[in-house]
Amino acid sequence: MMAWKIDEDGWCDGAVRYDSPYCDARPEGAQIDLLVIHNISLPGGHFGGPHVSDLFTGRVDYNADPSFADLRGLQVSAHFFVRRDGALLQYVSADQRAWHAGTSTFEGRPQCNEYSIGIEMEGSDITPFQPRQYHVLAALTAALAARYGLAHVRGHEHIAPGRKTDPGPYFDWNCYQECWLGALRERPALALTSRVLGFPSAR
């Protein structure tokens, strides 16, 4: 199991860093207590390649695929991106507000970007995710929970129902939770500093 740490500036020591311009400071006093899981593929249904990183860093080649015309003017990012092979990329310090959730609400609180961390899984609503991705996501979740005192994990679909559907029906919430518990068992020090995370009910 990966043994990662989030440093004092909000960067994960196990991630490849790409700095995104699509972020800003969180409101003063914001408590980061929500983790939001997304899925993404560019072009849709195609995996690998540079296009997701290009989107999050403002370098999209709009001529690379006809569908990219719809991305013009889009300013979006996430804190982390977990590729199909388990590679972990980071675009925004977890201390900062990444522009990942859009119009959203959680437990009556609007503007989830203000108090959440966004993780993109390379995938789609119609494709199962890879086992390696769950292990990486779980290890990252354990490190983030220890650093920030996270209390809740939700999908984009839960905080923007009717507008978003990701991470979708093929995301295995039970597998994710079991991998997270396994990560804590392997790293008891993290278990001591992490709160009990609230996961959505399995489908």
CSV table of C-alpha atoms in Angstrom, one decimal:
chain,number,residue,atom,x,y,z
A,1,MET,CA,0.0,0.0,0.0
A,2,MET,CA,1.2,3.5,-0.8
A,3,ALA,CA,2.4,5.5,2.2
A,4,TRP,CA,1.8,9.1,1.2
A,5,LYS,CA,1.8,12.3,3.1
A,6,ILE,CA,0.2,15.7,2.4
A,7,ASP,CA,2.8,18.4,3.2
A,8,GLU,CA,2.2,21.7,5.0
A,9,ASP,CA,1.5,23.4,1.7
A,10,GLY,CA,-1.2,20.9,0.6
A,11,TRP,CA,0.8,18.9,-1.9
A,12,CYS,CA,1.0,15.1,-1.9
A,13,ASP,CA,4.5,13.7,-1.9
A,14,GLY,CA,3.4,10.7,-4.1
A,15,ALA,CA,1.8,12.8,-6.9
A,16,VAL,CA,3.2,14.2,-10.1
A,17,ARG,CA,2.6,17.9,-9.9
A,18,TYR,CA,1.1,20.1,-12.7
A,19,ASP,CA,0.0,23.6,-11.6
A,20,SER,CA,-3.4,24.7,-12.7
A,21,PRO,CA,-4.4,28.3,-13.0
A,22,TYR,CA,-8.0,27.4,-12.3
A,23,CYS,CA,-8.0,27.8,-8.5
A,24,ASP,CA,-8.1,30.5,-5.8
A,25,ALA,CA,-8.0,30.9,-2.1
A,26,ARG,CA,-10.7,29.3,0.1
A,27,PRO,CA,-12.8,31.6,2.2
A,28,GLU,CA,-11.2,32.6,5.5
A,29,GLY,CA,-12.0,30.0,8.1
A,30,ALA,CA,-13.3,27.4,5.7
A,31,GLN,CA,-13.1,23.9,7.2
A,32,ILE,CA,-12.2,21.3,4.6
A,33,ASP,CA,-14.4,18.3,5.5
A,34,LEU,CA,-15.8,16.9,2.2
A,35,LEU,CA,-14.1,14.7,-0.5
A,36,VAL,CA,-15.8,14.7,-3.9
A,37,ILE,CA,-15.2,11.9,-6.4
A,38,HIS,CA,-15.6,12.5,-10.1
A,39,ASN,CA,-14.8,10.7,-13.3
A,40,ILE,CA,-13.4,12.1,-16.5
A,41,SER,CA,-12.1,11.0,-19.9
A,42,LEU,CA,-11.0,13.0,-22.9
A,43,PRO,CA,-12.2,12.4,-25.5
A,44,GLY,CA,-15.2,10.8,-23.8
A,45,GLY,CA,-14.6,7.1,-23.3
A,46,HIS,CA,-10.9,7.3,-24.3
A,47,PHE,CA,-8.2,6.8,-21.7
A,48,GLY,CA,-4.5,7.8,-21.5
A,49,GLY,CA,-3.0,10.8,-23.3
A,50,PRO,CA,-2.5,14.3,-22.2
A,51,HIS,CA,-5.9,15.8,-22.7
A,52,VAL,CA,-7.2,15.8,-19.1
A,53,SER,CA,-4.0,17.5,-17.9
A,54,ASP,CA,-4.2,20.0,-20.7
A,55,LEU,CA,-7.8,20.8,-19.7
A,56,PHE,CA,-6.9,21.4,-16.1
A,57,THR,CA,-3.9,23.6,-17.0
A,58,GLY,CA,-5.4,25.6,-19.8
A,59,ARG,CA,-3.5,24.1,-22.7
A,60,VAL,CA,-6.2,22.3,-24.7
A,61,ASP,CA,-5.5,21.7,-28.4
A,62,TYR,CA,-9.1,22.3,-29.6
A,63,ASN,CA,-8.2,20.7,-33.0
A,64,ALA,CA,-7.2,17.4,-31.4
A,65,ASP,CA,-10.7,16.1,-31.4
A,66,PRO,CA,-14.1,17.5,-32.7
A,67,SER,CA,-15.6,17.2,-29.3
A,68,PHE,CA,-13.1,19.6,-27.8
A,69,ALA,CA,-14.9,22.5,-29.4
A,70,ASP,CA,-17.3,22.3,-26.4
A,71,LEU,CA,-14.4,22.9,-24.1
A,72,ARG,CA,-13.6,26.4,-25.3
A,73,GLY,CA,-13.7,28.9,-22.5
A,74,LEU,CA,-14.1,26.2,-19.8
A,75,GLN,CA,-12.0,26.9,-16.7
A,76,VAL,CA,-12.1,23.8,-14.6
A,77,SER,CA,-9.6,21.9,-12.4
A,78,ALA,CA,-9.4,19.3,-9.7
A,79,HIS,CA,-7.0,18.7,-6.9
A,80,PHE,CA,-6.1,15.2,-8.0
A,81,PHE,CA,-6.4,12.8,-11.0
A,82,VAL,CA,-6.0,9.0,-10.7
A,83,ARG,CA,-5.2,7.4,-14.0
A,84,ARG,CA,-6.3,3.9,-15.1
A,85,ASP,CA,-2.8,2.6,-14.3
A,86,GLY,CA,-2.8,4.1,-10.8
A,87,ALA,CA,-0.6,7.1,-11.6
A,88,LEU,CA,-1.5,10.0,-9.4
A,89,LEU,CA,-1.4,13.6,-10.6
A,90,GLN,CA,-2.0,16.8,-8.6
A,91,TYR,CA,-3.0,20.2,-10.0
A,92,VAL,CA,-4.0,22.3,-7.1
A,93,SER,CA,-2.8,22.4,-3.5
A,94,ALA,CA,-5.5,20.9,-1.2
A,95,ASP,CA,-5.2,24.1,0.8
A,96,GLN,CA,-6.7,26.0,-2.1
A,97,ARG,CA,-10.1,26.0,-3.8
A,98,ALA,CA,-10.0,24.0,-7.1
A,99,TRP,CA,-12.9,24.7,-9.5
A,100,HIS,CA,-14.3,21.1,-9.7
A,101,ALA,CA,-17.8,21.0,-8.3
A,102,GLY,CA,-19.6,23.9,-9.9
A,103,THR,CA,-23.1,24.6,-8.6
A,104,SER,CA,-23.5,22.2,-5.7
A,105,THR,CA,-24.9,21.7,-2.2
A,106,PHE,CA,-24.0,19.3,0.6
A,107,GLU,CA,-26.2,19.0,3.7
A,108,GLY,CA,-27.7,22.4,3.1
A,109,ARG,CA,-24.3,24.1,2.5
A,110,PRO,CA,-23.9,25.6,-1.0
A,111,GLN,CA,-20.7,26.1,-3.0
A,112,CYS,CA,-19.0,22.8,-2.2
A,113,ASN,CA,-15.7,24.0,-3.8
A,114,GLU,CA,-15.2,26.2,-0.7
A,115,TYR,CA,-14.9,23.2,1.7
A,116,SER,CA,-14.1,20.2,-0.5
A,117,ILE,CA,-11.3,18.4,-2.2
A,118,GLY,CA,-12.0,17.1,-5.7
A,119,ILE,CA,-10.5,13.8,-7.1
A,120,GLU,CA,-11.0,12.8,-10.7
A,121,MET,CA,-10.9,9.2,-11.6
A,122,GLU,CA,-10.0,8.4,-15.2
A,123,GLY,CA,-13.1,6.6,-16.4
A,124,SER,CA,-16.7,7.1,-17.5
A,125,ASP,CA,-20.2,6.3,-16.4
A,126,ILE,CA,-20.2,3.2,-18.6
A,127,THR,CA,-16.8,1.6,-17.8
A,128,PRO,CA,-15.7,-0.3,-14.7
A,129,PHE,CA,-12.8,1.3,-12.9
A,130,GLN,CA,-9.5,-0.5,-12.4
A,131,PRO,CA,-8.6,-2.2,-9.1
A,132,ARG,CA,-5.4,-0.2,-8.9
A,133,GLN,CA,-7.3,3.0,-9.0
A,134,TYR,CA,-9.3,2.1,-5.9
A,135,HIS,CA,-6.1,1.3,-4.0
A,136,VAL,CA,-4.5,4.6,-5.0
A,137,LEU,CA,-7.7,6.5,-4.2
A,138,ALA,CA,-7.9,4.8,-0.8
A,139,ALA,CA,-4.3,5.6,0.1
A,140,LEU,CA,-4.8,9.2,-0.9
A,141,THR,CA,-8.1,9.4,1.0
A,142,ALA,CA,-6.3,8.2,4.2
A,143,ALA,CA,-3.5,10.8,3.8
A,144,LEU,CA,-6.0,13.6,3.1
A,145,ALA,CA,-8.3,12.6,6.0
A,146,ALA,CA,-5.3,12.6,8.4
A,147,ARG,CA,-4.2,16.1,7.2
A,148,TYR,CA,-7.6,17.8,7.0
A,149,GLY,CA,-10.0,15.9,9.3
A,150,LEU,CA,-12.3,15.0,6.4
A,151,ALA,CA,-15.7,13.8,7.6
A,152,HIS,CA,-17.6,12.9,4.3
A,153,VAL,CA,-17.0,11.3,0.9
A,154,ARG,CA,-19.5,11.9,-1.9
A,155,GLY,CA,-19.7,11.6,-5.7
A,156,HIS,CA,-20.3,14.6,-7.9
A,157,GLU,CA,-23.8,13.1,-8.5
A,158,HIS,CA,-24.6,13.4,-4.8
A,159,ILE,CA,-23.9,17.1,-4.5
A,160,ALA,CA,-25.2,18.1,-8.0
A,161,PRO,CA,-28.1,15.7,-8.6
A,162,GLY,CA,-29.8,16.0,-11.9
A,163,ARG,CA,-26.9,18.0,-13.3
A,164,LYS,CA,-24.1,15.5,-12.8
A,165,THR,CA,-24.0,11.6,-12.9
A,166,ASP,CA,-20.3,10.9,-12.0
A,167,PRO,CA,-18.6,8.9,-10.8
A,168,GLY,CA,-21.4,6.8,-12.1
A,169,PRO,CA,-22.9,3.3,-11.7
A,170,TYR,CA,-19.7,1.5,-12.3
A,171,PHE,CA,-17.9,3.1,-9.4
A,172,ASP,CA,-17.7,0.6,-6.6
A,173,TRP,CA,-18.3,2.4,-3.3
A,174,ASN,CA,-17.9,-0.8,-1.3
A,175,CYS,CA,-14.6,-1.6,-2.8
A,176,TYR,CA,-13.4,2.0,-2.2
A,177,GLN,CA,-14.4,1.9,1.4
A,178,GLU,CA,-12.8,-1.5,2.0
A,179,CYS,CA,-9.6,-0.3,0.4
A,180,TRP,CA,-9.6,2.8,2.6
A,181,LEU,CA,-10.1,0.6,5.8
A,182,GLY,CA,-7.2,-1.5,4.6
A,183,ALA,CA,-5.0,1.5,4.2
A,184,LEU,CA,-5.8,2.6,7.7
A,185,ARG,CA,-5.0,-0.9,9.1
A,186,GLU,CA,-1.6,-0.8,7.3
A,187,ARG,CA,-0.9,2.7,8.7
A,188,PRO,CA,-2.2,2.8,12.3
A,189,ALA,CA,-0.8,6.3,12.8
A,190,LEU,CA,-3.1,7.6,10.2
A,191,ALA,CA,-6.1,5.8,11.8
A,192,LEU,CA,-5.4,7.6,15.0
A,193,THR,CA,-5.5,11.0,13.3
A,194,SER,CA,-8.4,10.3,10.9
A,195,ARG,CA,-12.1,10.8,11.6
A,196,VAL,CA,-14.6,8.1,10.7
A,197,LEU,CA,-15.5,9.0,7.1
A,198,GLY,CA,-19.2,9.0,6.0
A,199,PHE,CA,-19.5,7.1,2.7
A,200,PRO,CA,-22.7,7.1,0.5
A,201,SER,CA,-24.7,4.0,0.7
A,202,ALA,CA,-23.9,1.4,-1.9
A,203,ARG,CA,-26.2,1.1,-4.9
